[in-house]
mmCIF file of C-alpha atoms and ligand atoms in Angstrom:
data_model
loop_
_atom_site.group_PDB
_atom_site.id
_atom_site.type_symbol
_atom_site.label_atom_id
_atom_site.label_comp_id
_atom_site.label_asym_id
_atom_site.label_seq_id
_atom_site.Cartn_x
_atom_site.Cartn_y
_atom_site.Cartn_z
ATOM 1 C CA UNK A 53 45.452 64.156 19.334
ATOM 2 C CA UNK A 54 46.601 60.642 18.501
ATOM 3 C CA UNK A 55 44.873 57.946 16.447
ATOM 4 C CA UNK A 56 45.492 54.287 17.002
ATOM 5 C CA UNK A 57 44.107 50.865 16.136
ATOM 6 C CA UNK A 58 44.047 48.518 19.099
ATOM 7 C CA UNK A 59 43.232 44.809 18.905
ATOM 8 C CA UNK A 60 40.158 43.699 20.854
ATOM 9 C CA UNK A 61 39.776 39.937 21.200
ATOM 10 C CA UNK A 62 36.922 37.932 22.635
ATOM 11 C CA UNK A 63 33.990 39.877 21.201
ATOM 12 C CA UNK A 64 31.245 37.656 19.798
ATOM 13 C CA UNK A 65 28.310 39.938 19.043
ATOM 14 C CA UNK A 66 27.092 43.524 18.753
ATOM 15 C CA UNK A 67 26.466 43.607 22.475
ATOM 16 C CA UNK A 68 30.190 43.112 23.062
ATOM 17 C CA UNK A 69 30.915 45.918 20.597
ATOM 18 C CA UNK A 70 28.594 48.186 22.572
ATOM 19 C CA UNK A 71 30.226 47.226 25.882
ATOM 20 C CA UNK A 72 33.732 48.000 24.580
ATOM 21 C CA UNK A 73 32.559 51.209 22.912
ATOM 22 C CA UNK A 74 31.009 52.410 26.160
ATOM 23 C CA UNK A 75 34.050 51.445 28.225
ATOM 24 C CA UNK A 76 36.342 53.432 25.917
ATOM 25 C CA UNK A 77 34.000 56.376 25.421
ATOM 26 C CA UNK A 78 33.775 56.871 29.175
ATOM 27 C CA UNK A 79 37.549 57.409 29.485
ATOM 28 C CA UNK A 80 38.586 61.006 29.921
ATOM 29 C CA UNK A 81 40.650 62.198 26.957
ATOM 30 C CA UNK A 82 39.095 59.838 24.441
ATOM 31 C CA UNK A 83 37.736 61.711 21.470
ATOM 32 C CA UNK A 84 36.294 59.074 19.183
ATOM 33 C CA UNK A 85 35.849 55.316 19.232
ATOM 34 C CA UNK A 86 34.950 52.922 16.443
ATOM 35 C CA UNK A 87 34.890 49.270 17.471
ATOM 36 C CA UNK A 88 34.772 46.569 14.795
ATOM 37 C CA UNK A 89 33.616 43.046 15.573
ATOM 38 C CA UNK A 90 34.774 41.841 12.163
ATOM 39 C CA UNK A 91 38.271 43.346 12.412
ATOM 40 C CA UNK A 92 38.623 42.573 16.146
ATOM 41 C CA UNK A 93 39.817 46.093 16.756
ATOM 42 C CA UNK A 94 39.057 49.537 18.074
ATOM 43 C CA UNK A 95 39.999 52.651 16.134
ATOM 44 C CA UNK A 96 40.421 55.296 18.745
ATOM 45 C CA UNK A 97 41.373 58.956 18.740
ATOM 46 C CA UNK A 98 42.580 60.354 22.034
ATOM 47 C CA UNK A 99 44.553 63.082 23.746
ATOM 48 C CA UNK A 100 47.769 61.362 24.819
ATOM 49 C CA UNK A 101 48.364 64.073 27.423
ATOM 50 C CA UNK A 102 45.240 62.908 29.282
ATOM 51 C CA UNK A 103 44.956 59.198 28.599
ATOM 52 C CA UNK A 104 47.638 56.633 27.705
ATOM 53 C CA UNK A 105 47.730 53.473 25.587
ATOM 54 C CA UNK A 106 47.965 51.540 28.839
ATOM 55 C CA UNK A 107 44.799 53.184 30.226
ATOM 56 C CA UNK A 108 42.959 52.273 27.045
ATOM 57 C CA UNK A 109 44.124 48.667 27.094
ATOM 58 C CA UNK A 110 43.254 48.405 30.756
ATOM 59 C CA UNK A 111 39.728 49.666 30.058
ATOM 60 C CA UNK A 112 39.276 46.987 27.396
ATOM 61 C CA UNK A 113 40.519 44.313 29.777
ATOM 62 C CA UNK A 114 38.359 45.601 32.635
ATOM 63 C CA UNK A 115 35.350 45.317 30.325
ATOM 64 C CA UNK A 116 36.167 41.609 29.972
ATOM 65 C CA UNK A 117 38.057 41.468 26.660
ATOM 66 C CA UNK A 118 41.656 40.995 25.601
ATOM 67 C CA UNK A 119 44.038 43.269 23.713
ATOM 68 C CA UNK A 120 46.257 40.464 22.420
ATOM 69 C CA UNK A 121 45.468 37.001 21.078
HETATM 70 CU CU1 CU B 16 28.608 39.785 22.685
#
């Protein structure tokens, strides 16, 4: 299991937080997700044998947000 903090840019309210949380939670291999509007980030714990950093970033982008400023 791997823990990582990933930047999430473009969120403006709690609804955005919920959208990102749901997008990440629905990925296979993701164990826990904690999205922070204030810190513009997602703390995520995942099984790197099942899901990759790239998959996670792609899920954030597909949800309509950015992973870099
Ligand atoms: Cu919002």
